[in-house]
PDB file of C-alpha atoms in Angstrom:
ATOM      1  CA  UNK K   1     -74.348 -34.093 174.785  1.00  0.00           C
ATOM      2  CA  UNK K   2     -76.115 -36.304 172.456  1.00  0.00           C
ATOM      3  CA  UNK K   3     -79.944 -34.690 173.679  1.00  0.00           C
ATOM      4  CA  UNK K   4     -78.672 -30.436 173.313  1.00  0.00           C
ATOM      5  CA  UNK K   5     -77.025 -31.954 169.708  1.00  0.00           C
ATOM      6  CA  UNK K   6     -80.378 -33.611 168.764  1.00  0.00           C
ATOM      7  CA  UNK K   7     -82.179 -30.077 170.497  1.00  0.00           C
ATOM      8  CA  UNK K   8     -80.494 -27.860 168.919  1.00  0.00           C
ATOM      9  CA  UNK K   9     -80.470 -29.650 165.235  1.00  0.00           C
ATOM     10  CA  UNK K  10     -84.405 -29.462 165.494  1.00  0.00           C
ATOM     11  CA  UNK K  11     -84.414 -25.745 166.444  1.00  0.00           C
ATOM     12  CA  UNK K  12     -82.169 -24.959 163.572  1.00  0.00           C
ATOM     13  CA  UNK K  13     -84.840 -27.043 161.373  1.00  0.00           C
ATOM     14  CA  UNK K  14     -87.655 -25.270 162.432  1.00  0.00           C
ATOM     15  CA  UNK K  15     -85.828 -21.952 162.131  1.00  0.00           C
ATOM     16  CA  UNK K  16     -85.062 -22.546 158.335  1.00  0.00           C
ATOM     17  CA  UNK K  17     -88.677 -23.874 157.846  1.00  0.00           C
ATOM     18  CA  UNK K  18     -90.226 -21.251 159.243  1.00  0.00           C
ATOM     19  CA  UNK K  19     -88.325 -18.402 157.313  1.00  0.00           C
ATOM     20  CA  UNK K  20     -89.188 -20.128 153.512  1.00  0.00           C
ATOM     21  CA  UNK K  21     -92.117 -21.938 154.150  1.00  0.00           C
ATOM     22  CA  UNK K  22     -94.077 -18.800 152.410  1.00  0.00           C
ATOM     23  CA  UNK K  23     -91.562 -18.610 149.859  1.00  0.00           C
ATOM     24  CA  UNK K  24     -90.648 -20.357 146.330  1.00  0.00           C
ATOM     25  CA  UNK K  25     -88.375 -23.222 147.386  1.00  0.00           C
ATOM     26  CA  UNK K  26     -89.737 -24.116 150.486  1.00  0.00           C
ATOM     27  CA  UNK K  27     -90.653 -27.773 149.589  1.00  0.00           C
ATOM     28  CA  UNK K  28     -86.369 -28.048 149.112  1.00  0.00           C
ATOM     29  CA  UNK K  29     -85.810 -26.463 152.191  1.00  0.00           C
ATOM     30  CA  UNK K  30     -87.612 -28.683 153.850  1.00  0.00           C
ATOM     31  CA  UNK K  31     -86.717 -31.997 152.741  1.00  0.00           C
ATOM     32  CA  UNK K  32     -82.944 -30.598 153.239  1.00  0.00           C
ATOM     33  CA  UNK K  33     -83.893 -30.271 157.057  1.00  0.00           C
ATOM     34  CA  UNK K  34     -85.723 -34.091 157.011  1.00  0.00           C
ATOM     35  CA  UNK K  35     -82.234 -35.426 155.502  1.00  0.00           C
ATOM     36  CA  UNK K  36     -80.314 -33.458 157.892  1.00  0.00           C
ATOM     37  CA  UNK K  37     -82.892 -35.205 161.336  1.00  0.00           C
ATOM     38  CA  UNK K  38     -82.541 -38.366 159.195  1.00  0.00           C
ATOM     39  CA  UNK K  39     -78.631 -38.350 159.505  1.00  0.00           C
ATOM     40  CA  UNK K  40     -78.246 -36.756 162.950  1.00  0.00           C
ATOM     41  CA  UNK K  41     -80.253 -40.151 163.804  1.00  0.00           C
ATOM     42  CA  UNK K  42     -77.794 -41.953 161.565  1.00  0.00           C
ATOM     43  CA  UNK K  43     -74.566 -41.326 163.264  1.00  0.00           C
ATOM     44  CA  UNK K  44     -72.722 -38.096 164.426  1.00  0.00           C
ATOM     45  CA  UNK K  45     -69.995 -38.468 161.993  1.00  0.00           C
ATOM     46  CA  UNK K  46     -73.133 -38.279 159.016  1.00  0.00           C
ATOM     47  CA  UNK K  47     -74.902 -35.351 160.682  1.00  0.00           C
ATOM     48  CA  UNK K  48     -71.309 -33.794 160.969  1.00  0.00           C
ATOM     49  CA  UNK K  49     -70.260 -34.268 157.039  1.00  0.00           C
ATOM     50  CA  UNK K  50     -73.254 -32.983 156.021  1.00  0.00           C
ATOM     51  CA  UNK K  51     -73.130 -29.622 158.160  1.00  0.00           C
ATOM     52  CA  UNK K  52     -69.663 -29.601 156.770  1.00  0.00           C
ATOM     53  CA  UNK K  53     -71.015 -29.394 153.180  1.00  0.00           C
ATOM     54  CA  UNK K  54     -73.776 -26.927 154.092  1.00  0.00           C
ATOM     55  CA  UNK K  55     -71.409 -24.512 155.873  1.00  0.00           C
ATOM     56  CA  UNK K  56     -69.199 -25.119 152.701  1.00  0.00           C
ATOM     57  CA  UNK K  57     -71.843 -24.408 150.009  1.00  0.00           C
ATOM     58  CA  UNK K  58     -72.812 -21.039 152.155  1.00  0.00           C
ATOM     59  CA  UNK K  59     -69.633 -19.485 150.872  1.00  0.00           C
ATOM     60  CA  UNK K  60     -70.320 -19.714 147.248  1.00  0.00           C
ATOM     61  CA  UNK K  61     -72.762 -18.819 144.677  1.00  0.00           C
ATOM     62  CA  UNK K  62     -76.273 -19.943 145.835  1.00  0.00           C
ATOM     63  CA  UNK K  63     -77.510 -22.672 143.439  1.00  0.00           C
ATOM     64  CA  UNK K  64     -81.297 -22.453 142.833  1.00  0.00           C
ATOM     65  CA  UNK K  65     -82.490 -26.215 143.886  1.00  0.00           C
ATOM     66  CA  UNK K  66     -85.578 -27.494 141.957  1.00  0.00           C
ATOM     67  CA  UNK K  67     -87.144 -30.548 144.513  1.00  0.00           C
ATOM     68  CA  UNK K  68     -90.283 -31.306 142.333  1.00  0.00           C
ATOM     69  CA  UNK K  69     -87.693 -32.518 139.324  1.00  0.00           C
ATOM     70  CA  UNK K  70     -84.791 -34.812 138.394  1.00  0.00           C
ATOM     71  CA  UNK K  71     -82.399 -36.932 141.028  1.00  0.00           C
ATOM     72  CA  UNK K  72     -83.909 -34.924 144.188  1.00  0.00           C
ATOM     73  CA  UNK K  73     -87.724 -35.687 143.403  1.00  0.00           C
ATOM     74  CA  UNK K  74     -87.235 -39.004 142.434  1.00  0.00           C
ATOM     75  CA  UNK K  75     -86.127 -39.357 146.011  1.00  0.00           C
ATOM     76  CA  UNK K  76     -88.296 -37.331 147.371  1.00  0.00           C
ATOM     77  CA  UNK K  77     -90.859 -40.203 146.003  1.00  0.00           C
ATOM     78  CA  UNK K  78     -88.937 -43.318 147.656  1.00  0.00           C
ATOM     79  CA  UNK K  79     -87.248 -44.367 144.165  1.00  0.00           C
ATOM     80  CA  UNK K  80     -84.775 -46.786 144.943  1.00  0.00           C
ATOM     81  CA  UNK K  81     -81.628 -44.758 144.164  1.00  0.00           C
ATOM     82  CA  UNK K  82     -78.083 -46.162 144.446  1.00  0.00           C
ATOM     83  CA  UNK K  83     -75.304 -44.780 146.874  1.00  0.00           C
ATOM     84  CA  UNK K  84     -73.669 -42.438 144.545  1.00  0.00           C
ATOM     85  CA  UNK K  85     -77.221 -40.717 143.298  1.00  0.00           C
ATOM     86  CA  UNK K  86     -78.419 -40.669 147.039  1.00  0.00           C
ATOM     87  CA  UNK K  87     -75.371 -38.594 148.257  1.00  0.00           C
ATOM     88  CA  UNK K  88     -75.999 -36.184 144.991  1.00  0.00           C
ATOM     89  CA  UNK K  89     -79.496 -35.724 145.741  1.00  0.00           C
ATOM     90  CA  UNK K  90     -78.395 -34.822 149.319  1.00  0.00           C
ATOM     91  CA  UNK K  91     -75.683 -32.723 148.252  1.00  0.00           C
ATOM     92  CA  UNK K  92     -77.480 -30.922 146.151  1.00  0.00           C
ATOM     93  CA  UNK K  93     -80.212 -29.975 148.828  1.00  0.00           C
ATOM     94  CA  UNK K  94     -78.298 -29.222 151.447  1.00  0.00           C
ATOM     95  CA  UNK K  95     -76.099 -26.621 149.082  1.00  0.00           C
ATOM     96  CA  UNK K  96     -79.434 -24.223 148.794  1.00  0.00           C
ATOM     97  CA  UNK K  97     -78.343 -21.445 150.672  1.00  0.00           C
ATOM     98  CA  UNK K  98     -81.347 -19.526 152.519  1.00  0.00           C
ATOM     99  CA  UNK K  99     -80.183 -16.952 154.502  1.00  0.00           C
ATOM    100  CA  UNK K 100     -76.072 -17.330 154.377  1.00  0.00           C
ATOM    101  CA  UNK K 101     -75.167 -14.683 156.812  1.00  0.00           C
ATOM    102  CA  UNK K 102     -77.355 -15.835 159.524  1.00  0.00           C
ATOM    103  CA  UNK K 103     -77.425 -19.417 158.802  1.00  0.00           C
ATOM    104  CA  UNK K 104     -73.262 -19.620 158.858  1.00  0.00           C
ATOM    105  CA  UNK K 105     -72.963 -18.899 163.033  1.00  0.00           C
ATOM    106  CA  UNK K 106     -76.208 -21.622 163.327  1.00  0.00           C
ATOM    107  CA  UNK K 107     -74.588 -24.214 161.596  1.00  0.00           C
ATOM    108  CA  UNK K 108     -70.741 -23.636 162.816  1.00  0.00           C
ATOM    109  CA  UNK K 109     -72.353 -23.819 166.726  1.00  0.00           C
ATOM    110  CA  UNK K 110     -73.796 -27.095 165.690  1.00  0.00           C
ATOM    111  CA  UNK K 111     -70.665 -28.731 164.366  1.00  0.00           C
ATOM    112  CA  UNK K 112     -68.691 -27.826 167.542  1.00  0.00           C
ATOM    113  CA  UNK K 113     -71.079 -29.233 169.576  1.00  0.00           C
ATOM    114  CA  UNK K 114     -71.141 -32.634 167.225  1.00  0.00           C
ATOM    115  CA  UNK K 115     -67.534 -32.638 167.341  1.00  0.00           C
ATOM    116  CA  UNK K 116     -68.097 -33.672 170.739  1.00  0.00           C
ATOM    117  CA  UNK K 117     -70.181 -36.626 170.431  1.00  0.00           C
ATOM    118  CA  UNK K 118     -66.979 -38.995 169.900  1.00  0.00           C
ATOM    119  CA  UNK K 119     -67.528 -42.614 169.796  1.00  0.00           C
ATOM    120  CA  UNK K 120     -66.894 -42.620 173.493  1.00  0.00           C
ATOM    121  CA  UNK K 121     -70.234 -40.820 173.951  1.00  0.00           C
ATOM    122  CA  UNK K 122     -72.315 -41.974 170.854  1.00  0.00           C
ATOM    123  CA  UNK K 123     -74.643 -44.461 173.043  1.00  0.00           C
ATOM    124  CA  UNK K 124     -76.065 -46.047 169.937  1.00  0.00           C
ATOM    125  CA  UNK K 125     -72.714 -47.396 168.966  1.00  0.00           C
ATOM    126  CA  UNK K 126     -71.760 -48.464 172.343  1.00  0.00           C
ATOM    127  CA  UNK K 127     -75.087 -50.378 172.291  1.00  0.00           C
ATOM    128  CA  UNK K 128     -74.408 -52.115 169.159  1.00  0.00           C
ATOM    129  CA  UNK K 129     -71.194 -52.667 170.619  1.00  0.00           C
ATOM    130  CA  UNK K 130     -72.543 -54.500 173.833  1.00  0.00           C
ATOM    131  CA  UNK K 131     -75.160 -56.414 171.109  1.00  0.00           C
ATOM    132  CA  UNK K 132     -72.236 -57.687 169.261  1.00  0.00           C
ATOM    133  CA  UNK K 133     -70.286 -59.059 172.068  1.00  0.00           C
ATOM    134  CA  UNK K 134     -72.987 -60.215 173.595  1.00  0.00           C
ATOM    135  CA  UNK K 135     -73.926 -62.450 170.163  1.00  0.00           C
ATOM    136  CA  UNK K 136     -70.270 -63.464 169.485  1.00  0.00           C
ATOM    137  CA  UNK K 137     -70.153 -64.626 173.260  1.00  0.00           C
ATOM    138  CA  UNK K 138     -73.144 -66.790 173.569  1.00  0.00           C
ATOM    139  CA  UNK K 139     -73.415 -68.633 169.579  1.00  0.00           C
ATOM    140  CA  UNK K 140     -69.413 -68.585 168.367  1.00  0.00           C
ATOM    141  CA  UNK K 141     -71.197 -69.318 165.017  1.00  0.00           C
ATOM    142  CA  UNK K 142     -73.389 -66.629 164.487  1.00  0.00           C
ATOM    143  CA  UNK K 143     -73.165 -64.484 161.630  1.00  0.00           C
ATOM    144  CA  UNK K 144     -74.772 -60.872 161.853  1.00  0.00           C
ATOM    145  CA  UNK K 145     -75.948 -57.687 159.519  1.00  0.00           C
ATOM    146  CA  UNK K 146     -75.718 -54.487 159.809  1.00  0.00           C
ATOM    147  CA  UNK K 147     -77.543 -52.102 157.829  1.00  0.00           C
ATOM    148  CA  UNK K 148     -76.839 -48.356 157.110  1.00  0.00           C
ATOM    149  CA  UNK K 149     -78.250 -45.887 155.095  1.00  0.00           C
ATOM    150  CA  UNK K 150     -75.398 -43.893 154.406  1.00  0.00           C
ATOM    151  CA  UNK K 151     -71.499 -44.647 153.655  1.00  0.00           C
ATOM    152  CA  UNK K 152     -70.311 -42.214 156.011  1.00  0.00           C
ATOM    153  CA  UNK K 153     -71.986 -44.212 158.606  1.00  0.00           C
ATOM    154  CA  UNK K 154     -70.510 -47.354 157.264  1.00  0.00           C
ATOM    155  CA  UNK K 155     -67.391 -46.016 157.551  1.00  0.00           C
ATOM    156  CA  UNK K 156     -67.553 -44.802 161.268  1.00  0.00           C
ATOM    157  CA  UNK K 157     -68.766 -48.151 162.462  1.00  0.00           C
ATOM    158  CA  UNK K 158     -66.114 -50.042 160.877  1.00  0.00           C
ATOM    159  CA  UNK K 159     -63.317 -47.338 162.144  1.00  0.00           C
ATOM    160  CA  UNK K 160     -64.857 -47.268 165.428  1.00  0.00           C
ATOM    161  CA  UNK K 161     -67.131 -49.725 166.532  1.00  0.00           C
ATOM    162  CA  UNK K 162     -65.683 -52.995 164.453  1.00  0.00           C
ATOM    163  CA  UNK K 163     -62.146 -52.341 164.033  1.00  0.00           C
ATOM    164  CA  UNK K 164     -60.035 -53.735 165.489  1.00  0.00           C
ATOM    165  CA  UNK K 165     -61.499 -56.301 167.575  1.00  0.00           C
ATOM    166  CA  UNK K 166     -62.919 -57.955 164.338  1.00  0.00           C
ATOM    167  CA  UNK K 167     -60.416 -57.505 162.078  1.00  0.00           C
ATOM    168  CA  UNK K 168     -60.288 -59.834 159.145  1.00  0.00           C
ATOM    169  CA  UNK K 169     -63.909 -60.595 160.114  1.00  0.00           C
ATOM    170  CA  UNK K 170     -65.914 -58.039 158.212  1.00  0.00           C
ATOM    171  CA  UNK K 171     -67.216 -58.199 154.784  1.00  0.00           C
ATOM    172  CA  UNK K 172     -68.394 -54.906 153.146  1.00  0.00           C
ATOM    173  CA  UNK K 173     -71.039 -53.838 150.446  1.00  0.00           C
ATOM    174  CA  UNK K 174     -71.851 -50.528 149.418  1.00  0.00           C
ATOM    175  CA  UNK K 175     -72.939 -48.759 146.553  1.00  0.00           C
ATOM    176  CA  UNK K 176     -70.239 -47.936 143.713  1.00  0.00           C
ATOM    177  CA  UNK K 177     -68.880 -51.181 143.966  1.00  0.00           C
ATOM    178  CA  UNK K 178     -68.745 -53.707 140.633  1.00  0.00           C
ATOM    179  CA  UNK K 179     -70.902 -56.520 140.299  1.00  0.00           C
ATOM    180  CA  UNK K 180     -67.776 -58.247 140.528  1.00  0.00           C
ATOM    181  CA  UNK K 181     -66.784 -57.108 143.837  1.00  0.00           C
ATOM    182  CA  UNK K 182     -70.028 -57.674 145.177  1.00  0.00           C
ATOM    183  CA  UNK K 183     -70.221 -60.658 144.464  1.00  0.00           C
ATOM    184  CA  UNK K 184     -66.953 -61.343 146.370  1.00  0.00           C
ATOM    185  CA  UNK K 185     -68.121 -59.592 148.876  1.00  0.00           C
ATOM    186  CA  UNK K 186     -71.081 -61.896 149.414  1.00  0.00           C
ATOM    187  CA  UNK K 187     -69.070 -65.116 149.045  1.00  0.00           C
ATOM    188  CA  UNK K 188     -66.246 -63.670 152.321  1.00  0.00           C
ATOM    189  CA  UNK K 189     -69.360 -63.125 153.939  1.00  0.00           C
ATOM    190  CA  UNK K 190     -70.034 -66.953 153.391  1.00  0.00           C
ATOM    191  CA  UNK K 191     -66.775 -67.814 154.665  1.00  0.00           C
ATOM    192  CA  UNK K 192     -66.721 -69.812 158.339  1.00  0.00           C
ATOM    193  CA  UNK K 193     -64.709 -66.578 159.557  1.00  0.00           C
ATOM    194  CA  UNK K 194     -66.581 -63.755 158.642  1.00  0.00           C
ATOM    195  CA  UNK K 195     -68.862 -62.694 161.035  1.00  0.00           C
ATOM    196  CA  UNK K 196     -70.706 -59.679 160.077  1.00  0.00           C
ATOM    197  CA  UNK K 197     -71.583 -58.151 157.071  1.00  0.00           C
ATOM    198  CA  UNK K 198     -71.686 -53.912 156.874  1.00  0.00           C
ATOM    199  CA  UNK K 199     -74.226 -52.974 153.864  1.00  0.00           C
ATOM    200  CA  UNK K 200     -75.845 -50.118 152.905  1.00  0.00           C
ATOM    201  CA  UNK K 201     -79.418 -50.457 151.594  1.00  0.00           C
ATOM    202  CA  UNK K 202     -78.613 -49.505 148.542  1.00  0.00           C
ATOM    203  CA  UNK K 203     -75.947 -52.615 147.774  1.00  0.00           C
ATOM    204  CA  UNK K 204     -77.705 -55.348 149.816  1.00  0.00           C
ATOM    205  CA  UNK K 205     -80.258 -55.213 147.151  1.00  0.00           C
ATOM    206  CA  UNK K 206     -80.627 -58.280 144.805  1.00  0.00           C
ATOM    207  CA  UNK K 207     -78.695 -60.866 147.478  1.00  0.00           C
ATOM    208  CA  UNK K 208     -79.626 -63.515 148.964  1.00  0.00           C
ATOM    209  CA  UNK K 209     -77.758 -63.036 152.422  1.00  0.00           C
ATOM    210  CA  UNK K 210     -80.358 -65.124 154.477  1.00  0.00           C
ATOM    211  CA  UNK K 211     -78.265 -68.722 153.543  1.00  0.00           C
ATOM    212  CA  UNK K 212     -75.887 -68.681 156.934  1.00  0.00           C
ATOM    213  CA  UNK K 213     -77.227 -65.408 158.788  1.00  0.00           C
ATOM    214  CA  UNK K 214     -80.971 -64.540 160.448  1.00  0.00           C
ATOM    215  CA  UNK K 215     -79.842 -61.402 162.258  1.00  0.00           C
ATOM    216  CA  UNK K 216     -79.841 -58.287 161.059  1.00  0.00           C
ATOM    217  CA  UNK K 217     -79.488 -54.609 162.779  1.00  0.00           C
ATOM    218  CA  UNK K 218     -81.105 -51.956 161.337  1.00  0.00           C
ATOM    219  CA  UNK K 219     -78.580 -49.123 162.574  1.00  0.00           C
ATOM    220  CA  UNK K 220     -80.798 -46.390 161.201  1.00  0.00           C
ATOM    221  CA  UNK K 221     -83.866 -47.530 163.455  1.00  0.00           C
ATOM    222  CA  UNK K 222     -83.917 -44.936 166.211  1.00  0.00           C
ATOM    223  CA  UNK K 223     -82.865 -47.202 169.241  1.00  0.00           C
TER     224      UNK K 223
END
């Protein structure tokens, strides 16, 4: 399921590439297609928000998306952005509308067939899964972090990989959140029973989380 999903994503990629890349807007269309590979690697529940906003946006008024200016080419250029601007910048991209009528059937056939990678069948989580019990099993002290690029993500793991067999022992950090509130969330993860901390990039920035943990997973590394 998980190799037609990641098939068929790239096909739809190339399609839209193929049909702007001699017209004006092409260098937004395709950085919308690299974020769209970049979160079908992330998890399926990221891949299937944002063809969920793209088959939303093809219903309304296309918006004319500038990628050389502003929010989307500052991240275009690897400007550290927070959370919040990150899922803008996406947003924004992914709500230029090409070819509506004959994009719409593309993308709904794609979120059916996500819809069926569940948790069950998403091998990457099962994998962290097995690391995780694995770790907890052989060094009762260990701490561990685990990195995401994007919130969605953060939230699947914790709703289906962490929850509930490590309930009470998660810490989380993600962009939006107060100084205050980070800091908290840094001191639980500090605490004898916390075990793992669940970051994006974005918020892990500007801590020093090395004091009781040397293991990290990178969850956006294609395993």
């Amino acid at each position: 399921v998980e190799r037609d999903l990641y098939r068929e994503v790239c096909r739809y990629t190339e399609w839209v590439w193929r049909s702007v890349r001699n017209k004006p807007g092409k260098e937004a269309a395709g950085f919308a297609m690299t974020i769209l590979k970049k979160r079908l690697m992330s998890s399926p529940e990221a891949l299937r928000c944002s063809l969920e906003t793209r088959l939303e946006t093809l219903s309304e008024e296309p918006v004319p998306v500038d990628a050389k200016r502003g929010l989307i080419a500052d991240y275009r250029a690897g400007v550290p952005l927070t959370d919040v601007q990150k899922e803008k910048a996406e947003r924004d991209l992914l709500s230029a509308a090409f070819d509506p009528d004959k994009e719409r059937p593309r993308i709904q056939a794609l979120l059916q067939m996500a819809r069926q990678v569940t948790p069950a069948k998403d091998t990457k989580a099962t994998a962290l899964k097995r690391a995780l019990t694995k770790l907890f099993g052989s060094a009762s002290d260990e701490k561990v972090i685990i990195f995401t690029e994007y919130r969605d993500t953060l939230k699947y793991l914790l709703d289906n990989v962490l929850l509930p067999e490590y309930e009470g022992k998660v810490a989380l950090l993600y962009g939006g959140m107060s100084r205050k509130q980070r800091k908290e969330a840094e001191r639980r993860f500090h605490r004898p029973e916390t075990r793992i901390l669940l970051a994006t990039d974005a918020a892990s920035e500007g801590l020093n989380l090395q004091r009781d943990c040397h293991i990290v997973i990178h969850y956006e590394l294609p395993w």
